[in-house]
Amino acid sequence: MGRERERRQKLEFTASRPHLQPALHFPAHTPTTVKLQPDRIEGVNAIFSTTHDAVSVNNQVGLQQWRSSVIVPFKGEVVAWACTRHEDLKREDFDALLAYQPELVIFGSGKTIRFVHPSLIRTLIDARIGVECMDTLAACRTYNVLASENRRVVAALLIG
């Protein structure tokens, strides 16, 4: 009889506190296209959608789709980035980002996360500019969150 009473008490306790019940876990689903619709601040670039081989950016001119590596500054013109592969990155590629006067650089390394050697970003570190490395899809999402908070952020994205 004691066990039945314990079981009932446990069920009542659990039912009265649904926030303590374990969450259901579903298998991960990786979409081929991620549509991003951030809160829009006038004059700020936003990334509207991304795949592993393209990024759509809306700036002052209108929606642009990029199929090669790109630099997306918080404000201003979105420009092609000469880097195409992680192995070909040079210090000068990151030094050029200083012109945007960012407080943070989000580096999208392609389909998988690959970190940048500290010697390549030394100029940014010395200027007290944060650098975060992540895969390009995550970098796009993070960029949008920071841009919607009116932060001076630059996304440097390897695409393709």
Short mmCIF file of N, CA and C in Angstrom, two decimals:
data_model
loop_
_atom_site.label_atom_id
_atom_site.label_comp_id
_atom_site.label_asym_id
_atom_site.label_seq_id
_atom_site.Cartn_x
_atom_site.Cartn_y
_atom_site.Cartn_z
N MET A 1 0.81 -1.19 0.00
CA MET A 1 0.00 0.00 0.00
C MET A 1 0.86 1.27 0.00
N GLY A 2 2.01 1.20 0.67
CA GLY A 2 2.91 2.34 0.74
C GLY A 2 3.46 2.74 -0.62
N ARG A 3 3.73 1.74 -1.46
CA ARG A 3 4.25 2.04 -2.80
C ARG A 3 3.22 2.76 -3.65
N GLU A 4 1.98 2.33 -3.58
CA GLU A 4 0.91 2.96 -4.35
C GLU A 4 0.76 4.42 -3.93
N ARG A 5 0.83 4.68 -2.66
CA ARG A 5 0.70 6.05 -2.15
C ARG A 5 1.87 6.91 -2.64
N GLU A 6 3.08 6.36 -2.61
CA GLU A 6 4.26 7.07 -3.12
C GLU A 6 4.10 7.40 -4.60
N ARG A 7 3.61 6.43 -5.37
CA ARG A 7 3.42 6.63 -6.81
C ARG A 7 2.42 7.75 -7.06
N ARG A 8 1.30 7.75 -6.33
CA ARG A 8 0.28 8.80 -6.50
C ARG A 8 0.84 10.17 -6.13
N GLN A 9 1.61 10.24 -5.05
CA GLN A 9 2.19 11.50 -4.64
C GLN A 9 3.16 12.03 -5.70
N LYS A 10 3.93 11.12 -6.25
CA LYS A 10 4.88 11.50 -7.29
C LYS A 10 4.14 12.01 -8.53
N LEU A 11 3.08 11.33 -8.94
CA LEU A 11 2.28 11.77 -10.09
C LEU A 11 1.64 13.12 -9.83
N GLU A 12 1.10 13.33 -8.64
CA GLU A 12 0.48 14.61 -8.31
C GLU A 12 1.52 15.72 -8.32
N PHE A 13 2.69 15.46 -7.75
CA PHE A 13 3.77 16.45 -7.71
C PHE A 13 4.19 16.83 -9.13
N THR A 14 4.40 15.83 -9.97
CA THR A 14 4.83 16.07 -11.35
C THR A 14 3.76 16.80 -12.15
N ALA A 15 2.50 16.41 -11.98
CA ALA A 15 1.40 17.04 -12.73
C ALA A 15 1.24 18.50 -12.33
N SER A 16 1.51 18.83 -11.07
CA SER A 16 1.35 20.21 -10.62
C SER A 16 2.53 21.10 -11.02
N ARG A 17 3.57 20.50 -11.55
CA ARG A 17 4.76 21.26 -11.95
C ARG A 17 5.22 20.83 -13.36
N PRO A 18 4.46 21.22 -14.40
CA PRO A 18 4.81 20.76 -15.75
C PRO A 18 6.17 21.28 -16.22
N HIS A 19 6.62 22.40 -15.67
CA HIS A 19 7.92 22.92 -16.07
C HIS A 19 9.09 22.03 -15.63
N LEU A 20 8.82 21.11 -14.70
CA LEU A 20 9.86 20.19 -14.25
C LEU A 20 9.89 18.89 -15.02
N GLN A 21 8.90 18.68 -15.87
CA GLN A 21 8.85 17.44 -16.63
C GLN A 21 9.88 17.49 -17.75
N PRO A 22 10.44 16.35 -18.10
CA PRO A 22 11.48 16.34 -19.15
C PRO A 22 10.91 16.77 -20.50
N ALA A 23 11.72 17.49 -21.24
CA ALA A 23 11.31 17.92 -22.57
C ALA A 23 11.40 16.76 -23.55
N LEU A 24 10.55 16.81 -24.55
CA LEU A 24 10.60 15.80 -25.61
C LEU A 24 11.74 16.13 -26.55
N HIS A 25 12.46 15.16 -26.98
CA HIS A 25 13.56 15.38 -27.92
C HIS A 25 13.21 14.75 -29.25
N PHE A 26 13.31 15.54 -30.29
CA PHE A 26 13.01 15.09 -31.63
C PHE A 26 14.30 15.01 -32.42
N PRO A 27 14.35 14.17 -33.42
CA PRO A 27 15.58 14.09 -34.23
C PRO A 27 15.87 15.43 -34.90
N ALA A 28 17.12 15.75 -35.00
CA ALA A 28 17.51 17.02 -35.62
C ALA A 28 17.14 17.00 -37.10
N HIS A 29 16.68 18.14 -37.57
CA HIS A 29 16.33 18.29 -38.98
C HIS A 29 17.17 19.44 -39.52
N THR A 30 17.91 19.20 -40.56
CA THR A 30 18.73 20.23 -41.16
C THR A 30 18.09 20.70 -42.45
N PRO A 31 17.49 21.90 -42.43
CA PRO A 31 16.86 22.39 -43.65
C PRO A 31 17.91 22.77 -44.69
N THR A 32 17.52 22.72 -45.95
CA THR A 32 18.45 23.10 -47.00
C THR A 32 18.50 24.62 -47.14
N THR A 33 17.43 25.30 -46.79
CA THR A 33 17.38 26.76 -46.82
C THR A 33 16.87 27.24 -45.48
N VAL A 34 17.54 28.21 -44.93
CA VAL A 34 17.08 28.80 -43.68
C VAL A 34 16.60 30.20 -43.99
N LYS A 35 15.35 30.48 -43.70
CA LYS A 35 14.80 31.81 -43.94
C LYS A 35 14.90 32.59 -42.65
N LEU A 36 15.51 33.75 -42.72
CA LEU A 36 15.72 34.58 -41.55
C LEU A 36 14.95 35.89 -41.73
N GLN A 37 14.10 36.21 -40.77
CA GLN A 37 13.34 37.45 -40.85
C GLN A 37 13.49 38.23 -39.56
N PRO A 38 14.57 38.99 -39.44
CA PRO A 38 14.81 39.73 -38.20
C PRO A 38 13.94 40.98 -38.12
N ASP A 39 13.86 41.54 -36.91
CA ASP A 39 13.27 42.86 -36.79
C ASP A 39 14.14 43.78 -37.63
N ARG A 40 13.51 44.62 -38.41
CA ARG A 40 14.26 45.44 -39.36
C ARG A 40 14.48 46.83 -38.80
N ILE A 41 15.73 47.27 -38.75
CA ILE A 41 16.07 48.64 -38.39
C ILE A 41 16.41 49.35 -39.69
N GLU A 42 15.79 50.47 -39.93
CA GLU A 42 16.01 51.21 -41.17
C GLU A 42 17.49 51.54 -41.36
N GLY A 43 18.01 51.24 -42.54
CA GLY A 43 19.39 51.55 -42.87
C GLY A 43 20.40 50.51 -42.43
N VAL A 44 19.94 49.44 -41.78
CA VAL A 44 20.83 48.39 -41.31
C VAL A 44 20.69 47.18 -42.22
N ASN A 45 21.80 46.61 -42.62
CA ASN A 45 21.77 45.40 -43.45
C ASN A 45 21.25 44.22 -42.64
N ALA A 46 20.43 43.40 -43.28
CA ALA A 46 19.92 42.18 -42.65
C ALA A 46 20.05 41.03 -43.64
N ILE A 47 20.36 39.86 -43.10
CA ILE A 47 20.45 38.66 -43.93
C ILE A 47 19.08 38.00 -43.89
N PHE A 48 18.46 37.84 -45.06
CA PHE A 48 17.10 37.35 -45.13
C PHE A 48 16.98 35.85 -45.35
N SER A 49 17.94 35.25 -46.00
CA SER A 49 17.92 33.80 -46.14
C SER A 49 19.33 33.34 -46.47
N THR A 50 19.55 32.06 -46.18
CA THR A 50 20.89 31.52 -46.44
C THR A 50 20.80 30.03 -46.72
N THR A 51 21.68 29.57 -47.59
CA THR A 51 21.89 28.15 -47.84
C THR A 51 23.40 27.94 -47.74
N HIS A 52 23.85 26.74 -48.00
CA HIS A 52 25.30 26.52 -47.94
C HIS A 52 26.03 27.16 -49.10
N ASP A 53 25.30 27.57 -50.15
CA ASP A 53 25.99 28.16 -51.28
C ASP A 53 25.44 29.52 -51.71
N ALA A 54 24.65 30.18 -50.84
CA ALA A 54 24.16 31.52 -51.17
C ALA A 54 23.64 32.22 -49.92
N VAL A 55 23.71 33.55 -49.96
CA VAL A 55 23.18 34.38 -48.88
C VAL A 55 22.42 35.52 -49.52
N SER A 56 21.21 35.79 -49.04
CA SER A 56 20.42 36.92 -49.52
C SER A 56 20.45 38.02 -48.47
N VAL A 57 20.90 39.20 -48.91
CA VAL A 57 21.06 40.33 -48.00
C VAL A 57 20.22 41.48 -48.52
N ASN A 58 19.53 42.14 -47.61
CA ASN A 58 18.75 43.32 -47.96
C ASN A 58 19.46 44.53 -47.38
N ASN A 59 19.89 45.42 -48.25
CA ASN A 59 20.47 46.67 -47.77
C ASN A 59 19.67 47.82 -48.36
N GLN A 60 20.26 49.00 -48.39
CA GLN A 60 19.53 50.18 -48.86
C GLN A 60 19.08 50.05 -50.32
N VAL A 61 19.79 49.29 -51.12
CA VAL A 61 19.48 49.17 -52.54
C VAL A 61 18.36 48.17 -52.78
N GLY A 62 18.27 47.14 -52.00
CA GLY A 62 17.27 46.10 -52.19
C GLY A 62 17.87 44.74 -51.92
N LEU A 63 17.11 43.71 -52.21
CA LEU A 63 17.54 42.34 -51.94
C LEU A 63 18.64 41.93 -52.92
N GLN A 64 19.75 41.41 -52.37
CA GLN A 64 20.87 40.94 -53.17
C GLN A 64 21.17 39.51 -52.79
N GLN A 65 21.45 38.67 -53.76
CA GLN A 65 21.86 37.30 -53.46
C GLN A 65 23.33 37.15 -53.82
N TRP A 66 24.09 36.61 -52.85
CA TRP A 66 25.52 36.42 -53.01
C TRP A 66 25.82 34.93 -53.07
N ARG A 67 26.54 34.52 -54.10
CA ARG A 67 26.93 33.11 -54.26
C ARG A 67 28.43 32.92 -54.07
N SER A 68 29.09 33.97 -53.64
CA SER A 68 30.52 33.89 -53.31
C SER A 68 30.71 34.58 -51.97
N SER A 69 31.88 34.44 -51.40
CA SER A 69 32.14 35.01 -50.08
C SER A 69 31.84 36.50 -50.06
N VAL A 70 31.37 36.95 -48.89
CA VAL A 70 30.84 38.31 -48.80
C VAL A 70 31.11 38.90 -47.42
N ILE A 71 31.21 40.23 -47.40
CA ILE A 71 31.29 40.97 -46.14
C ILE A 71 29.99 41.74 -45.99
N VAL A 72 29.31 41.50 -44.88
CA VAL A 72 28.04 42.18 -44.58
C VAL A 72 28.27 43.08 -43.37
N PRO A 73 28.45 44.39 -43.63
CA PRO A 73 28.62 45.30 -42.50
C PRO A 73 27.26 45.69 -41.91
N PHE A 74 27.28 46.13 -40.68
CA PHE A 74 26.08 46.60 -40.00
C PHE A 74 25.37 47.66 -40.85
N LYS A 75 26.12 48.64 -41.30
CA LYS A 75 25.59 49.68 -42.19
C LYS A 75 26.56 49.84 -43.35
N GLY A 76 26.00 50.26 -44.48
CA GLY A 76 26.85 50.49 -45.63
C GLY A 76 26.71 49.41 -46.68
N GLU A 77 27.58 49.47 -47.64
CA GLU A 77 27.50 48.58 -48.79
C GLU A 77 28.02 47.18 -48.47
N VAL A 78 27.27 46.19 -48.91
CA VAL A 78 27.68 44.79 -48.83
C VAL A 78 28.64 44.55 -49.99
N VAL A 79 29.79 43.93 -49.70
CA VAL A 79 30.81 43.77 -50.75
C VAL A 79 31.30 42.33 -50.81
N ALA A 80 31.76 41.96 -51.99
CA ALA A 80 32.37 40.63 -52.17
C ALA A 80 33.65 40.56 -51.35
N TRP A 81 33.93 39.39 -50.82
CA TRP A 81 35.15 39.15 -50.06
C TRP A 81 36.02 38.23 -50.90
N ALA A 82 37.26 38.60 -51.12
CA ALA A 82 38.16 37.87 -52.02
C ALA A 82 38.44 36.43 -51.56
N CYS A 83 38.22 36.12 -50.28
CA CYS A 83 38.51 34.78 -49.76
C CYS A 83 37.48 33.79 -50.29
N THR A 84 37.95 32.63 -50.69
CA THR A 84 37.01 31.59 -51.12
C THR A 84 37.13 30.32 -50.29
N ARG A 85 38.33 30.10 -49.72
CA ARG A 85 38.55 28.89 -48.93
C ARG A 85 39.25 29.25 -47.62
N HIS A 86 38.94 28.48 -46.60
CA HIS A 86 39.53 28.70 -45.29
C HIS A 86 41.06 28.63 -45.36
N GLU A 87 41.57 27.71 -46.14
CA GLU A 87 43.02 27.51 -46.26
C GLU A 87 43.74 28.72 -46.87
N ASP A 88 42.99 29.56 -47.62
CA ASP A 88 43.61 30.69 -48.31
C ASP A 88 43.52 32.00 -47.53
N LEU A 89 42.95 31.98 -46.33
CA LEU A 89 42.81 33.21 -45.55
C LEU A 89 44.17 33.81 -45.22
N LYS A 90 44.24 35.15 -45.29
CA LYS A 90 45.46 35.87 -44.97
C LYS A 90 45.13 36.95 -43.93
N ARG A 91 46.16 37.41 -43.27
CA ARG A 91 45.97 38.47 -42.26
C ARG A 91 45.33 39.71 -42.89
N GLU A 92 45.71 40.02 -44.12
CA GLU A 92 45.19 41.20 -44.80
C GLU A 92 43.67 41.11 -45.00
N ASP A 93 43.16 39.89 -45.16
CA ASP A 93 41.71 39.71 -45.33
C ASP A 93 40.96 40.21 -44.10
N PHE A 94 41.52 39.98 -42.93
CA PHE A 94 40.88 40.42 -41.69
C PHE A 94 41.24 41.86 -41.36
N ASP A 95 42.46 42.29 -41.70
CA ASP A 95 42.86 43.68 -41.46
C ASP A 95 41.93 44.65 -42.18
N ALA A 96 41.43 44.26 -43.35
CA ALA A 96 40.54 45.11 -44.14
C ALA A 96 39.23 45.39 -43.41
N LEU A 97 38.86 44.53 -42.47
CA LEU A 97 37.60 44.71 -41.74
C LEU A 97 37.66 45.88 -40.76
N LEU A 98 38.86 46.34 -40.43
CA LEU A 98 39.01 47.49 -39.53
C LEU A 98 38.33 48.74 -40.07
N ALA A 99 38.27 48.86 -41.39
CA ALA A 99 37.66 50.04 -42.01
C ALA A 99 36.20 50.21 -41.64
N TYR A 100 35.53 49.13 -41.26
CA TYR A 100 34.11 49.20 -40.89
C TYR A 100 33.91 49.64 -39.44
N GLN A 101 34.97 49.74 -38.68
CA GLN A 101 34.95 50.11 -37.27
C GLN A 101 33.93 49.28 -36.47
N PRO A 102 34.03 47.95 -36.57
CA PRO A 102 33.07 47.12 -35.85
C PRO A 102 33.46 46.96 -34.38
N GLU A 103 32.49 46.58 -33.57
CA GLU A 103 32.82 46.16 -32.21
C GLU A 103 32.97 44.65 -32.17
N LEU A 104 32.44 43.99 -33.20
CA LEU A 104 32.50 42.53 -33.27
C LEU A 104 32.49 42.07 -34.72
N VAL A 105 33.31 41.07 -35.02
CA VAL A 105 33.32 40.44 -36.34
C VAL A 105 32.84 39.00 -36.17
N ILE A 106 31.85 38.63 -36.97
CA ILE A 106 31.35 37.25 -36.99
C ILE A 106 31.92 36.61 -38.25
N PHE A 107 32.75 35.59 -38.06
CA PHE A 107 33.36 34.90 -39.19
C PHE A 107 32.59 33.61 -39.46
N GLY A 108 31.99 33.51 -40.64
CA GLY A 108 31.32 32.29 -41.07
C GLY A 108 32.27 31.46 -41.89
N SER A 109 32.65 30.28 -41.39
CA SER A 109 33.72 29.50 -41.99
C SER A 109 33.26 28.49 -43.05
N GLY A 110 32.01 28.57 -43.48
CA GLY A 110 31.51 27.63 -44.48
C GLY A 110 30.55 26.63 -43.86
N LYS A 111 30.49 25.44 -44.43
CA LYS A 111 29.53 24.42 -43.98
C LYS A 111 29.82 23.91 -42.58
N THR A 112 31.08 23.91 -42.18
CA THR A 112 31.45 23.44 -40.84
C THR A 112 32.24 24.53 -40.13
N ILE A 113 32.23 24.46 -38.82
CA ILE A 113 32.97 25.46 -38.05
C ILE A 113 34.46 25.17 -38.13
N ARG A 114 35.20 26.20 -38.48
CA ARG A 114 36.67 26.13 -38.52
C ARG A 114 37.18 27.43 -37.93
N PHE A 115 38.05 27.31 -36.99
CA PHE A 115 38.56 28.49 -36.30
C PHE A 115 39.70 29.13 -37.08
N VAL A 116 39.85 30.42 -36.89
CA VAL A 116 40.90 31.19 -37.54
C VAL A 116 42.10 31.22 -36.61
N HIS A 117 43.27 31.05 -37.17
CA HIS A 117 44.49 31.12 -36.36
C HIS A 117 44.62 32.55 -35.80
N PRO A 118 44.96 32.68 -34.52
CA PRO A 118 45.06 34.01 -33.90
C PRO A 118 45.99 34.98 -34.63
N SER A 119 47.01 34.49 -35.32
CA SER A 119 47.91 35.38 -36.04
C SER A 119 47.19 36.11 -37.17
N LEU A 120 46.13 35.52 -37.72
CA LEU A 120 45.38 36.16 -38.81
C LEU A 120 44.49 37.29 -38.32
N ILE A 121 44.07 37.22 -37.07
CA ILE A 121 43.16 38.24 -36.53
C ILE A 121 43.84 39.12 -35.48
N ARG A 122 45.16 39.08 -35.42
CA ARG A 122 45.92 39.83 -34.42
C ARG A 122 45.57 41.31 -34.44
N THR A 123 45.45 41.92 -35.62
CA THR A 123 45.14 43.35 -35.72
C THR A 123 43.78 43.65 -35.09
N LEU A 124 42.80 42.77 -35.32
CA LEU A 124 41.48 42.98 -34.72
C LEU A 124 41.55 42.83 -33.21
N ILE A 125 42.27 41.83 -32.74
CA ILE A 125 42.41 41.61 -31.30
C ILE A 125 43.09 42.81 -30.65
N ASP A 126 44.16 43.30 -31.27
CA ASP A 126 44.88 44.46 -30.73
C ASP A 126 44.00 45.71 -30.70
N ALA A 127 43.06 45.81 -31.62
CA ALA A 127 42.13 46.95 -31.66
C ALA A 127 40.93 46.73 -30.73
N ARG A 128 40.97 45.63 -29.96
CA ARG A 128 39.91 45.28 -29.00
C ARG A 128 38.56 45.04 -29.69
N ILE A 129 38.63 44.42 -30.87
CA ILE A 129 37.45 44.03 -31.63
C ILE A 129 37.26 42.54 -31.43
N GLY A 130 36.08 42.14 -30.98
CA GLY A 130 35.81 40.73 -30.76
C GLY A 130 35.68 39.99 -32.08
N VAL A 131 36.10 38.74 -32.10
CA VAL A 131 35.98 37.90 -33.29
C VAL A 131 35.38 36.57 -32.86
N GLU A 132 34.28 36.18 -33.48
CA GLU A 132 33.63 34.90 -33.21
C GLU A 132 33.64 34.07 -34.48
N CYS A 133 33.99 32.81 -34.36
CA CYS A 133 34.02 31.90 -35.50
C CYS A 133 32.89 30.89 -35.36
N MET A 134 32.17 30.66 -36.44
CA MET A 134 31.10 29.66 -36.46
C MET A 134 30.83 29.28 -37.91
N ASP A 135 30.02 28.24 -38.13
CA ASP A 135 29.69 27.91 -39.51
C ASP A 135 28.86 29.06 -40.08
N THR A 136 28.78 29.14 -41.40
CA THR A 136 28.16 30.29 -42.04
C THR A 136 26.68 30.44 -41.70
N LEU A 137 25.93 29.34 -41.60
CA LEU A 137 24.52 29.45 -41.25
C LEU A 137 24.35 30.06 -39.85
N ALA A 138 25.13 29.60 -38.89
CA ALA A 138 25.06 30.15 -37.54
C ALA A 138 25.53 31.60 -37.51
N ALA A 139 26.54 31.91 -38.31
CA ALA A 139 27.04 33.28 -38.38
C ALA A 139 25.96 34.25 -38.89
N CYS A 140 25.18 33.81 -39.86
CA CYS A 140 24.10 34.64 -40.39
C CYS A 140 23.03 34.91 -39.32
N ARG A 141 22.66 33.87 -38.59
CA ARG A 141 21.67 34.05 -37.52
C ARG A 141 22.20 34.98 -36.44
N THR A 142 23.43 34.78 -36.04
CA THR A 142 24.03 35.60 -34.98
C THR A 142 24.17 37.04 -35.43
N TYR A 143 24.59 37.23 -36.67
CA TYR A 143 24.69 38.59 -37.21
C TYR A 143 23.35 39.31 -37.11
N ASN A 144 22.27 38.64 -37.52
CA ASN A 144 20.96 39.29 -37.48
C ASN A 144 20.54 39.68 -36.08
N VAL A 145 20.80 38.82 -35.12
CA VAL A 145 20.44 39.14 -33.73
C VAL A 145 21.20 40.40 -33.28
N LEU A 146 22.50 40.41 -33.53
CA LEU A 146 23.31 41.55 -33.10
C LEU A 146 22.94 42.82 -33.85
N ALA A 147 22.69 42.73 -35.15
CA ALA A 147 22.30 43.90 -35.94
C ALA A 147 20.95 44.44 -35.46
N SER A 148 20.02 43.54 -35.09
CA SER A 148 18.70 44.00 -34.61
C SER A 148 18.82 44.70 -33.26
N GLU A 149 19.93 44.46 -32.55
CA GLU A 149 20.19 45.15 -31.28
C GLU A 149 20.98 46.43 -31.50
N ASN A 150 21.14 46.82 -32.77
CA ASN A 150 21.84 48.04 -33.15
C ASN A 150 23.32 48.00 -32.77
N ARG A 151 23.92 46.82 -32.87
CA ARG A 151 25.35 46.65 -32.57
C ARG A 151 26.16 46.86 -33.84
N ARG A 152 27.37 47.34 -33.70
CA ARG A 152 28.28 47.53 -34.85
C ARG A 152 28.96 46.20 -35.14
N VAL A 153 28.32 45.41 -35.95
CA VAL A 153 28.79 44.06 -36.25
C VAL A 153 29.07 43.92 -37.74
N VAL A 154 30.06 43.11 -38.06
CA VAL A 154 30.38 42.80 -39.46
C VAL A 154 30.40 41.28 -39.59
N ALA A 155 29.72 40.76 -40.61
CA ALA A 155 29.77 39.33 -40.91
C ALA A 155 30.72 39.14 -42.09
N ALA A 156 31.73 38.32 -41.89
CA ALA A 156 32.66 37.94 -42.95
C ALA A 156 32.37 36.48 -43.25
N LEU A 157 31.72 36.22 -44.38
CA LEU A 157 31.15 34.88 -44.66
C LEU A 157 31.83 34.20 -45.83
N LEU A 158 32.34 32.99 -45.58
CA LEU A 158 32.83 32.14 -46.67
C LEU A 158 31.64 31.37 -47.21
N ILE A 159 31.42 31.45 -48.50
CA ILE A 159 30.28 30.78 -49.12
C ILE A 159 30.81 29.90 -50.24
N GLY A 160 30.21 28.71 -50.31
CA GLY A 160 30.57 27.81 -51.40
C GLY A 160 31.41 26.66 -50.97
#
